[in-house]
PDB file of C-alpha atoms in Angstrom:
ATOM      1  CA  MET I 771     -58.272  -9.899 -16.673  1.00 51.00           C
ATOM      2  CA  ASN I 772     -58.907  -9.298 -13.812  1.00 54.00           C
ATOM      3  CA  SER I 773     -56.417  -6.259 -11.471  1.00 57.00           C
ATOM      4  CA  GLU I 774     -54.608  -9.302  -9.573  1.00 60.00           C
ATOM      5  CA  THR I 775     -54.257 -11.355 -13.062  1.00 62.00           C
ATOM      6  CA  LEU I 776     -52.400  -7.959 -14.610  1.00 53.00           C
ATOM      7  CA  ARG I 777     -50.420  -7.071 -11.473  1.00 57.00           C
ATOM      8  CA  GLN I 778     -48.872 -10.665 -11.483  1.00 61.00           C
ATOM      9  CA  LEU I 779     -47.832 -10.462 -15.564  1.00 61.00           C
ATOM     10  CA  LEU I 780     -46.632  -7.246 -14.545  1.00 61.00           C
ATOM     11  CA  LEU I 781     -44.279  -8.745 -11.657  1.00 63.00           C
ATOM     12  CA  ASP I 782     -43.750 -11.779 -13.892  1.00 68.00           C
ATOM     13  CA  SER I 783     -42.625  -9.423 -16.783  1.00 79.00           C
ATOM     14  CA  GLN I 784     -40.434  -6.825 -14.398  1.00 78.00           C
ATOM     15  CA  LEU I 785     -38.515 -10.260 -13.126  1.00 82.00           C
ATOM     16  CA  ALA I 786     -37.815 -11.621 -16.284  1.00 82.00           C
ATOM     17  CA  TRP I 787     -36.455  -8.439 -17.485  1.00 83.00           C
ATOM     18  CA  SER I 788     -34.371  -7.927 -13.877  1.00 85.00           C
ATOM     19  CA  LEU I 789     -32.818 -11.669 -14.693  1.00 86.00           C
ATOM     20  CA  ALA I 790     -31.863 -10.729 -18.512  1.00 86.00           C
ATOM     21  CA  LEU I 791     -30.704  -7.365 -17.238  1.00 87.00           C
ATOM     22  CA  ILE I 792     -28.426  -9.069 -14.604  1.00 89.00           C
ATOM     23  CA  ALA I 793     -27.089 -12.053 -16.911  1.00 90.00           C
ATOM     24  CA  SER I 794     -26.320  -9.605 -19.476  1.00 90.00           C
ATOM     25  CA  VAL I 795     -24.158  -7.282 -17.350  1.00 90.00           C
ATOM     26  CA  ILE I 796     -22.708 -10.175 -15.580  1.00 91.00           C
ATOM     27  CA  LEU I 797     -21.738 -11.810 -19.382  1.00 92.00           C
ATOM     28  CA  VAL I 798     -20.123  -8.451 -20.175  1.00 90.00           C
ATOM     29  CA  ARG I 799     -18.450  -8.007 -17.346  1.00 89.00           C
ATOM     30  CA  TYR I 800     -16.593 -11.615 -17.451  1.00 89.00           C
ATOM     31  CA  LEU I 801     -15.993 -10.946 -21.574  1.00 91.00           C
ATOM     32  CA  LEU I 802     -14.132  -7.811 -20.295  1.00 89.00           C
ATOM     33  CA  THR I 803     -12.043  -8.676 -17.346  1.00 87.00           C
ATOM     34  CA  HIS I 804     -10.834 -11.701 -19.296  1.00 86.00           C
ATOM     35  CA  ALA I 805     -10.117  -9.902 -22.572  1.00 88.00           C
ATOM     36  CA  PHE I 806      -7.970  -7.376 -20.144  1.00 86.00           C
ATOM     37  CA  ARG I 807      -5.955 -10.017 -18.748  1.00 84.00           C
ATOM     38  CA  LYS I 808      -5.086 -11.757 -21.741  1.00 85.00           C
ATOM     39  CA  THR I 809      -3.456  -8.623 -22.652  1.00 85.00           C
ATOM     40  CA  SER I 810       0.380  -7.484 -21.990  1.00 84.00           C
ATOM     41  CA  TRP I 811      -0.427  -4.299 -20.041  1.00 82.00           C
ATOM     42  CA  PRO I 812       1.257  -4.057 -16.871  1.00 83.00           C
ATOM     43  CA  ARG I 813      -0.332  -5.791 -13.655  1.00 79.00           C
ATOM     44  CA  GLN I 814      -1.286  -2.216 -12.381  1.00 78.00           C
ATOM     45  CA  ASP I 815      -3.379  -1.412 -15.621  1.00 81.00           C
ATOM     46  CA  ILE I 816      -4.774  -4.729 -15.913  1.00 85.00           C
ATOM     47  CA  ARG I 817      -6.282  -4.157 -12.168  1.00 82.00           C
ATOM     48  CA  ARG I 818      -7.486  -0.240 -13.356  1.00 83.00           C
ATOM     49  CA  ARG I 819      -9.100  -1.538 -15.911  1.00 85.00           C
ATOM     50  CA  VAL I 820     -10.648  -4.364 -14.358  1.00 85.00           C
ATOM     51  CA  HIS I 821     -11.767  -2.320 -11.422  1.00 84.00           C
ATOM     52  CA  MET I 822     -13.727   0.053 -13.403  1.00 87.00           C
ATOM     53  CA  VAL I 823     -15.322  -2.890 -15.420  1.00 87.00           C
ATOM     54  CA  HIS I 824     -16.692  -4.158 -12.464  1.00 86.00           C
ATOM     55  CA  ASN I 825     -17.910  -0.650 -10.599  1.00 86.00           C
ATOM     56  CA  PHE I 826     -19.356   0.552 -14.056  1.00 87.00           C
ATOM     57  CA  GLY I 827     -20.760  -2.900 -14.679  1.00 87.00           C
ATOM     58  CA  ASN I 828     -22.432  -2.792 -10.627  1.00 86.00           C
ATOM     59  CA  LEU I 829     -23.551   0.913 -11.416  1.00 87.00           C
ATOM     60  CA  ILE I 830     -25.518  -0.147 -14.431  1.00 89.00           C
ATOM     61  CA  MET I 831     -27.259  -3.178 -12.897  1.00 88.00           C
ATOM     62  CA  VAL I 832     -28.491  -0.826  -9.698  1.00 86.00           C
ATOM     63  CA  ILE I 833     -29.636   2.359 -12.193  1.00 89.00           C
ATOM     64  CA  GLY I 834     -31.125  -0.270 -14.820  1.00 86.00           C
ATOM     65  CA  LEU I 835     -33.180  -2.264 -11.550  1.00 84.00           C
ATOM     66  CA  PHE I 836     -34.069   0.651  -9.949  1.00 83.00           C
ATOM     67  CA  ALA I 837     -35.545   1.749 -13.578  1.00 83.00           C
ATOM     68  CA  ILE I 838     -37.428  -1.642 -13.697  1.00 80.00           C
ATOM     69  CA  TRP I 839     -38.636  -1.808 -10.097  1.00 76.00           C
ATOM     70  CA  VAL I 840     -39.217   1.939  -9.790  1.00 78.00           C
ATOM     71  CA  SER I 841     -43.072   1.465  -9.278  1.00 75.00           C
ATOM     72  CA  GLU I 842     -42.702  -1.269  -6.800  1.00 73.00           C
ATOM     73  CA  LEU I 843     -40.007   0.340  -4.912  1.00 70.00           C
ATOM     74  CA  ARG I 844     -42.540   3.457  -4.939  1.00 70.00           C
ATOM     75  CA  ASN I 845     -45.775   1.444  -3.307  1.00 69.00           C
ATOM     76  CA  PHE I 846     -43.219  -0.329  -0.901  1.00 67.00           C
ATOM     77  CA  ALA I 847     -41.466   3.129   0.135  1.00 66.00           C
ATOM     78  CA  LEU I 848     -44.937   3.771   0.995  1.00 65.00           C
ATOM     79  CA  SER I 849     -46.284   0.715   2.654  1.00 65.00           C
ATOM     80  CA  ILE I 850     -42.704   0.767   5.226  1.00 65.00           C
ATOM     81  CA  ALA I 851     -43.162   4.586   6.310  1.00 64.00           C
ATOM     82  CA  ALA I 852     -44.111   3.561   9.700  1.00 57.00           C
ATOM     83  CA  PHE I 853     -40.801   1.718   9.450  1.00 64.00           C
ATOM     84  CA  SER I 854     -38.628   4.180   8.328  1.00 68.00           C
ATOM     85  CA  VAL I 855     -36.364   5.185  11.452  1.00 67.00           C
ATOM     86  CA  ALA I 856     -35.642   1.333  12.189  1.00 69.00           C
ATOM     87  CA  ILE I 857     -34.761   0.895   8.425  1.00 69.00           C
ATOM     88  CA  VAL I 858     -32.141   3.691   8.671  1.00 68.00           C
ATOM     89  CA  ILE I 859     -30.776   2.151  11.662  1.00 73.00           C
ATOM     90  CA  ALA I 860     -30.301  -1.424  10.239  1.00 70.00           C
ATOM     91  CA  LEU I 861     -28.421   0.117   6.956  1.00 74.00           C
ATOM     92  CA  ARG I 862     -26.427   2.576   9.184  1.00 77.00           C
ATOM     93  CA  ASP I 863     -23.319   0.673   8.773  1.00 81.00           C
ATOM     94  CA  VAL I 864     -24.017   0.158   4.614  1.00 81.00           C
ATOM     95  CA  VAL I 865     -24.937   4.131   4.588  1.00 80.00           C
ATOM     96  CA  GLN I 866     -21.656   4.845   5.931  1.00 83.00           C
ATOM     97  CA  CYS I 867     -19.768   2.823   4.125  1.00 85.00           C
ATOM     98  CA  LEU I 868     -21.156   3.918   0.906  1.00 84.00           C
ATOM     99  CA  VAL I 869     -20.765   7.881   1.992  1.00 84.00           C
ATOM    100  CA  GLY I 870     -16.978   6.506   2.819  1.00 84.00           C
ATOM    101  CA  GLY I 871     -16.437   5.356  -0.689  1.00 83.00           C
ATOM    102  CA  ILE I 872     -17.965   8.555  -1.913  1.00 83.00           C
ATOM    103  CA  TYR I 873     -15.950  10.496   0.741  1.00 81.00           C
ATOM    104  CA  GLN I 874     -12.686   8.794  -0.546  1.00 81.00           C
ATOM    105  CA  ALA I 875     -13.339   9.132  -4.507  1.00 78.00           C
ATOM    106  CA  GLY I 876     -13.821  12.756  -4.388  1.00 79.00           C
ATOM    107  CA  MET I 877     -10.788  13.207  -1.803  1.00 78.00           C
ATOM    108  CA  ARG I 878      -8.722  10.905  -3.956  1.00 79.00           C
ATOM    109  CA  SER I 879      -6.003   9.932  -1.507  1.00 79.00           C
ATOM    110  CA  PHE I 880      -5.119   6.656  -3.100  1.00 82.00           C
ATOM    111  CA  THR I 881      -5.954   4.436  -6.533  1.00 83.00           C
ATOM    112  CA  ILE I 882      -5.676   0.934  -7.553  1.00 85.00           C
ATOM    113  CA  GLY I 883      -1.800  -0.075  -6.928  1.00 83.00           C
ATOM    114  CA  ASP I 884      -0.963   2.294  -4.323  1.00 84.00           C
ATOM    115  CA  TRP I 885       0.620   1.296  -1.124  1.00 84.00           C
ATOM    116  CA  VAL I 886      -1.623   2.892   1.648  1.00 86.00           C
ATOM    117  CA  LYS I 887      -1.877   2.781   5.587  1.00 85.00           C
ATOM    118  CA  ILE I 888      -5.204   2.750   6.821  1.00 86.00           C
ATOM    119  CA  GLY I 889      -4.983   3.075  10.635  1.00 83.00           C
ATOM    120  CA  GLU I 890      -2.851   0.260  11.534  1.00 82.00           C
ATOM    121  CA  GLN I 891      -3.577  -1.694   8.477  1.00 83.00           C
ATOM    122  CA  PHE I 892      -0.813  -1.354   5.492  1.00 83.00           C
ATOM    123  CA  GLY I 893      -1.061  -2.595   2.354  1.00 87.00           C
ATOM    124  CA  GLU I 894      -1.545  -2.490  -1.251  1.00 86.00           C
ATOM    125  CA  VAL I 895      -4.848  -1.504  -2.851  1.00 88.00           C
ATOM    126  CA  ILE I 896      -5.832  -4.025  -5.038  1.00 88.00           C
ATOM    127  CA  ASP I 897      -9.887  -3.281  -5.328  1.00 88.00           C
ATOM    128  CA  ASN I 898     -12.104  -0.700  -4.202  1.00 85.00           C
ATOM    129  CA  ASN I 899     -15.843  -0.377  -4.329  1.00 84.00           C
ATOM    130  CA  TRP I 900     -18.767   1.502  -3.134  1.00 81.00           C
ATOM    131  CA  LEU I 901     -18.678  -0.563   0.631  1.00 85.00           C
ATOM    132  CA  SER I 902     -15.060  -1.436   1.115  1.00 88.00           C
ATOM    133  CA  THR I 903     -11.279  -1.495   0.052  1.00 89.00           C
ATOM    134  CA  THR I 904      -9.071  -4.607  -0.540  1.00 90.00           C
ATOM    135  CA  LEU I 905      -5.639  -4.215   0.560  1.00 90.00           C
ATOM    136  CA  LEU I 906      -2.816  -7.378  -0.568  1.00 88.00           C
ATOM    137  CA  GLU I 907      -1.378  -6.486   3.182  1.00 86.00           C
ATOM    138  CA  ILE I 908       2.247  -5.607   3.240  1.00 82.00           C
ATOM    139  CA  ASP I 909       4.708  -6.792   6.266  1.00 74.00           C
ATOM    140  CA  PRO I 910       5.696  -2.572   7.652  1.00 64.00           C
ATOM    141  CA  HIS I 911       8.964  -4.150   8.744  1.00 58.00           C
ATOM    142  CA  GLY I 912       9.525  -6.093   5.863  1.00 56.00           C
ATOM    143  CA  LEU I 913      11.729  -5.132   3.042  1.00 55.00           C
ATOM    144  CA  GLY I 914      11.832  -6.326  -0.733  1.00 53.00           C
ATOM    145  CA  ASN I 915       7.835  -6.505  -1.672  1.00 58.00           C
ATOM    146  CA  GLY I 916       6.657  -7.880   2.073  1.00 69.00           C
ATOM    147  CA  TYR I 917       3.706  -9.028   0.970  1.00 77.00           C
ATOM    148  CA  THR I 918       2.246 -11.630   3.704  1.00 79.00           C
ATOM    149  CA  GLY I 919      -0.099 -13.422   1.901  1.00 81.00           C
ATOM    150  CA  THR I 920      -2.597 -11.867   3.912  1.00 86.00           C
ATOM    151  CA  THR I 921      -5.842  -9.997   1.966  1.00 89.00           C
ATOM    152  CA  LEU I 922      -7.222  -7.224   4.015  1.00 89.00           C
ATOM    153  CA  TYR I 923     -10.965  -6.122   3.517  1.00 90.00           C
ATOM    154  CA  VAL I 924     -11.293  -2.712   5.135  1.00 90.00           C
ATOM    155  CA  PRO I 925     -14.966  -1.063   5.055  1.00 89.00           C
ATOM    156  CA  ASN I 926     -15.079   2.440   3.899  1.00 87.00           C
ATOM    157  CA  SER I 927     -16.439   3.667   6.665  1.00 87.00           C
ATOM    158  CA  VAL I 928     -13.220   3.608   8.424  1.00 87.00           C
ATOM    159  CA  PHE I 929     -12.535   6.501   6.537  1.00 84.00           C
ATOM    160  CA  PHE I 930     -14.139   9.148   8.874  1.00 83.00           C
ATOM    161  CA  SER I 931     -12.462   7.686  11.607  1.00 83.00           C
ATOM    162  CA  GLN I 932      -8.937   6.347  10.542  1.00 84.00           C
ATOM    163  CA  PRO I 933      -6.241   8.377   8.995  1.00 84.00           C
ATOM    164  CA  VAL I 934      -5.436   7.418   5.627  1.00 84.00           C
ATOM    165  CA  LYS I 935      -1.611   7.482   4.681  1.00 82.00           C
ATOM    166  CA  ASN I 936      -0.575   6.957   0.789  1.00 79.00           C
ATOM    167  CA  LEU I 937       3.271   5.732   0.786  1.00 76.00           C
ATOM    168  CA  ASN I 938       3.040   5.000  -2.970  1.00 71.00           C
ATOM    169  CA  PHE I 939       5.812   7.902  -3.516  1.00 70.00           C
ATOM    170  CA  MET I 940       8.380   5.240  -1.006  1.00 69.00           C
ATOM    171  CA  ARG I 941       7.145   2.101  -2.570  1.00 72.00           C
ATOM    172  CA  ARG I 942      10.383   2.361  -4.600  1.00 78.00           C
ATOM    173  CA  TYR I 943      12.831   3.614  -2.751  1.00 80.00           C
ATOM    174  CA  ILE I 944      13.050   3.951   1.027  1.00 80.00           C
ATOM    175  CA  GLU I 945      14.988   5.659   4.141  1.00 81.00           C
ATOM    176  CA  HIS I 946      16.219   2.769   5.692  1.00 85.00           C
ATOM    177  CA  THR I 947      17.994   2.578   8.976  1.00 88.00           C
ATOM    178  CA  PHE I 948      19.635  -0.038  10.793  1.00 91.00           C
ATOM    179  CA  SER I 949      21.811  -0.502  13.752  1.00 93.00           C
ATOM    180  CA  ILE I 950      24.658  -2.916  14.845  1.00 93.00           C
ATOM    181  CA  VAL I 951      25.333  -3.342  18.325  1.00 93.00           C
ATOM    182  CA  ARG I 952      29.164  -4.810  19.173  1.00 91.00           C
ATOM    183  CA  GLU I 953      30.794  -4.982  22.668  1.00 89.00           C
ATOM    184  CA  ASN I 954      33.165  -2.704  23.399  1.00 85.00           C
ATOM    185  CA  LYS I 955      37.104  -4.244  23.723  1.00 84.00           C
ATOM    186  CA  GLY I 956      38.746  -1.201  24.801  1.00 84.00           C
ATOM    187  CA  GLU I 957      38.859   0.131  20.920  1.00 87.00           C
ATOM    188  CA  ASN I 958      37.709   3.590  20.156  1.00 90.00           C
ATOM    189  CA  PRO I 959      34.646   2.677  18.408  1.00 88.00           C
ATOM    190  CA  PHE I 960      34.663   5.960  16.109  1.00 91.00           C
ATOM    191  CA  ALA I 961      37.575   4.441  14.485  1.00 90.00           C
ATOM    192  CA  ILE I 962      35.479   2.748  12.264  1.00 90.00           C
ATOM    193  CA  LYS I 963      33.346   5.670  10.673  1.00 91.00           C
ATOM    194  CA  ALA I 964      35.413   6.725   8.064  1.00 91.00           C
ATOM    195  CA  PHE I 965      35.571   3.363   6.747  1.00 92.00           C
ATOM    196  CA  ILE I 966      31.617   2.178   6.806  1.00 92.00           C
ATOM    197  CA  THR I 967      30.856   5.741   5.477  1.00 91.00           C
ATOM    198  CA  GLN I 968      33.072   5.016   2.411  1.00 92.00           C
ATOM    199  CA  ARG I 969      31.678   1.180   2.091  1.00 92.00           C
ATOM    200  CA  VAL I 970      28.447   2.270   2.207  1.00 92.00           C
ATOM    201  CA  LEU I 971      28.826   5.406  -0.788  1.00 90.00           C
ATOM    202  CA  GLU I 972      30.360   1.940  -2.628  1.00 91.00           C
ATOM    203  CA  HIS I 973      27.409  -0.089  -2.137  1.00 91.00           C
ATOM    204  CA  CYS I 974      24.932   2.831  -3.185  1.00 89.00           C
ATOM    205  CA  GLU I 975      27.242   4.186  -5.932  1.00 88.00           C
ATOM    206  CA  SER I 976      25.173   2.267  -8.515  1.00 87.00           C
ATOM    207  CA  PHE I 977      21.909   4.019  -7.960  1.00 87.00           C
ATOM    208  CA  LYS I 978      23.033   7.513  -6.320  1.00 85.00           C
ATOM    209  CA  ASP I 979      21.713   9.561  -9.476  1.00 86.00           C
ATOM    210  CA  VAL I 980      18.618   7.311  -9.557  1.00 86.00           C
ATOM    211  CA  ALA I 981      17.836   8.070  -5.876  1.00 84.00           C
ATOM    212  CA  GLU I 982      18.622  11.822  -6.007  1.00 83.00           C
ATOM    213  CA  ARG I 983      16.229  11.939  -8.684  1.00 84.00           C
ATOM    214  CA  TYR I 984      13.808  10.290  -6.948  1.00 81.00           C
ATOM    215  CA  CYS I 985      14.520  11.903  -4.097  1.00 79.00           C
ATOM    216  CA  LYS I 986      13.774  15.578  -5.736  1.00 80.00           C
ATOM    217  CA  LEU I 987      10.573  14.166  -7.446  1.00 77.00           C
ATOM    218  CA  ILE I 988       9.043  13.180  -3.564  1.00 72.00           C
ATOM    219  CA  GLU I 989      10.341  16.844  -2.436  1.00 71.00           C
ATOM    220  CA  SER I 990       8.754  18.207  -5.449  1.00 72.00           C
ATOM    221  CA  ARG I 991       5.025  16.214  -5.768  1.00 67.00           C
ATOM    222  CA  MET I 992       4.776  16.585  -1.860  1.00 62.00           C
ATOM    223  CA  GLY I 993       6.288  19.877  -1.019  1.00 59.00           C
ATOM    224  CA  VAL I 994       8.483  18.606   1.736  1.00 60.00           C
ATOM    225  CA  ASP I 995      12.094  18.760   2.110  1.00 64.00           C
ATOM    226  CA  LEU I 996      13.649  15.414   2.738  1.00 64.00           C
ATOM    227  CA  ALA I 997      16.654  14.541   4.287  1.00 63.00           C
ATOM    228  CA  GLY I 998      18.878  13.944   1.397  1.00 69.00           C
ATOM    229  CA  THR I 999      20.195  10.660  -0.104  1.00 78.00           C
ATOM    230  CA  GLU I1000      23.772  10.870   1.455  1.00 84.00           C
ATOM    231  CA  PRO I1001      24.234   7.947   4.149  1.00 87.00           C
ATOM    232  CA  LYS I1002      24.192   8.878   7.728  1.00 89.00           C
ATOM    233  CA  ILE I1003      26.214   7.217  10.458  1.00 91.00           C
ATOM    234  CA  LYS I1004      25.578   7.829  13.992  1.00 92.00           C
ATOM    235  CA  ILE I1005      27.708   6.146  16.870  1.00 92.00           C
ATOM    236  CA  THR I1006      26.008   5.508  20.455  1.00 92.00           C
ATOM    237  CA  THR I1007      26.471   3.289  23.337  1.00 91.00           C
ATOM    238  CA  SER I1008      23.364   0.925  24.558  1.00 89.00           C
ATOM    239  CA  GLU I1009      22.177   0.720  28.199  1.00 88.00           C
ATOM    240  CA  LEU I1010      25.006  -2.031  28.537  1.00 86.00           C
ATOM    241  CA  GLY I1011      27.561   0.084  27.389  1.00 86.00           C
ATOM    242  CA  HIS I1012      27.955  -1.767  23.757  1.00 90.00           C
ATOM    243  CA  ASP I1013      28.688   0.162  21.097  1.00 92.00           C
ATOM    244  CA  VAL I1014      25.606   0.876  18.621  1.00 93.00           C
ATOM    245  CA  VAL I1015      26.417   2.058  15.109  1.00 93.00           C
ATOM    246  CA  THR I1016      22.822   3.051  13.225  1.00 94.00           C
ATOM    247  CA  ILE I1017      23.394   3.422   9.482  1.00 92.00           C
ATOM    248  CA  THR I1018      20.736   5.835   7.507  1.00 90.00           C
ATOM    249  CA  LEU I1019      20.760   5.141   3.651  1.00 87.00           C
ATOM    250  CA  PHE I1020      18.116   6.009   1.023  1.00 85.00           C
ATOM    251  CA  CYS I1021      18.283   2.815  -1.154  1.00 86.00           C
ATOM    252  CA  PRO I1022      16.311   0.742  -3.658  1.00 86.00           C
ATOM    253  CA  ARG I1023      13.636  -1.450  -1.509  1.00 81.00           C
ATOM    254  CA  GLU I1024      14.303  -4.495  -3.129  1.00 81.00           C
ATOM    255  CA  ASP I1025      18.206  -3.594  -2.177  1.00 85.00           C
ATOM    256  CA  ALA I1026      17.743  -2.850   1.374  1.00 86.00           C
ATOM    257  CA  THR I1027      18.411  -6.227   2.506  1.00 86.00           C
ATOM    258  CA  ASP I1028      21.398  -6.893   0.608  1.00 90.00           C
ATOM    259  CA  ILE I1029      23.505  -3.653   1.630  1.00 91.00           C
ATOM    260  CA  GLU I1030      22.391  -3.927   4.806  1.00 91.00           C
ATOM    261  CA  GLN I1031      24.191  -7.731   4.991  1.00 92.00           C
ATOM    262  CA  LYS I1032      26.977  -6.068   3.146  1.00 93.00           C
ATOM    263  CA  VAL I1033      28.077  -3.143   5.375  1.00 93.00           C
ATOM    264  CA  THR I1034      27.417  -5.675   8.435  1.00 93.00           C
ATOM    265  CA  GLU I1035      29.986  -7.586   6.761  1.00 93.00           C
ATOM    266  CA  ASP I1036      32.472  -4.588   6.533  1.00 93.00           C
ATOM    267  CA  PHE I1037      31.789  -3.845   9.948  1.00 93.00           C
ATOM    268  CA  TYR I1038      33.040  -6.994  11.516  1.00 91.00           C
ATOM    269  CA  ARG I1039      36.057  -7.690   8.581  1.00 91.00           C
ATOM    270  CA  PHE I1040      37.066  -3.930  10.294  1.00 90.00           C
ATOM    271  CA  TRP I1041      37.471  -5.183  13.561  1.00 88.00           C
ATOM    272  CA  TYR I1042      38.206  -9.146  13.284  1.00 87.00           C
ATOM    273  CA  GLY I1043      39.753  -9.578   9.596  1.00 77.00           C
ATOM    274  CA  PRO I1044      43.501  -9.674   8.934  1.00 72.00           C
ATOM    275  CA  LYS I1045      45.197  -7.118  11.030  1.00 51.00           C
ATOM    276  CA  ALA I1046      42.218  -5.714  12.413  1.00 47.00           C
ATOM    277  CA  THR I1047      44.102  -5.797  15.739  1.00 46.00           C
ATOM    278  CA  ASP I1048      46.678  -3.262  14.597  1.00 50.00           C
ATOM    279  CA  THR I1049      43.925  -1.317  12.581  1.00 47.00           C
ATOM    280  CA  ALA I1050      42.010  -0.581  15.764  1.00 47.00           C
ATOM    281  CA  SER I1051      44.783   0.035  17.923  1.00 48.00           C
ATOM    282  CA  SER I1052      46.847   2.648  15.783  1.00 48.00           C
ATOM    283  CA  THR I1053      43.591   4.500  16.422  1.00 47.00           C
ATOM    284  CA  LEU I1054      43.821   4.820  20.236  1.00 44.00           C
ATOM    285  CA  PRO I1055      45.943   7.556  22.093  1.00 46.00           C
ATOM    286  CA  ALA I1056      49.501   6.326  23.136  1.00 43.00           C
ATOM    287  CA  ALA I1057      49.868   5.885  26.496  1.00 38.00           C
ATOM    288  CA  GLY I1058      50.885   8.830  28.697  1.00 39.00           C
ATOM    289  CA  VAL I1059      49.582  11.358  25.990  1.00 35.00           C
TER     290      VAL I1059
END
């Protein structure tokens, strides 16, 4: 048996072991993933476990293939020494993504299920591997869940050039601000301030205690002082001279739109509801005063 025949047999055995390793890893990964998705665990826990299985399976596959082909890789590396510079340049982006993934894992800036903002991209992290991070896009100006239905694949190399903001603490409760603009018809706009403040407090009464505890939790975890849970009413004027009432409140994200609509309804009922004219007129100063 000559050296060429021996080498061919060695390559055939390495190829067979490689295919067996890949098939085994894929089969085990599929079975574990299928088993996790059949459980009654919370959706985020299932995602985390599936994510761990995929990454661990990929790691085993890479280490196994490297162990099987180490002799061939050594010979291959020696044979391409003259082209090493070109290979480094060609794989620069891949290396940057790999190093970015290691950097993010070391920093632990986010995990599966967190809401993050990477540069201008805003979404929920649904997968994170060595090369890229997958986000389920969320409309930064939307309320409720705010999912747009778009999946974003962000290369890990952006962690070196773009800021990463973890917004997970603002996932349940947000500081929601909205404005109501109304043409001034001679009434004092401050006449509505006490009424609107009272109505906002009534709308927020059901979750007031939970909001205060959650606000304190955010302050404790992040080491910052928030503005608090009390609603804030500010009255200004627009460039056209219209009255602008700006309301800021700390509320559950999914309730923000509903509360905004209720407060807007209260606003217009105050000015245009029954006896609104008498109520507004009583706030004006008497003539000759």
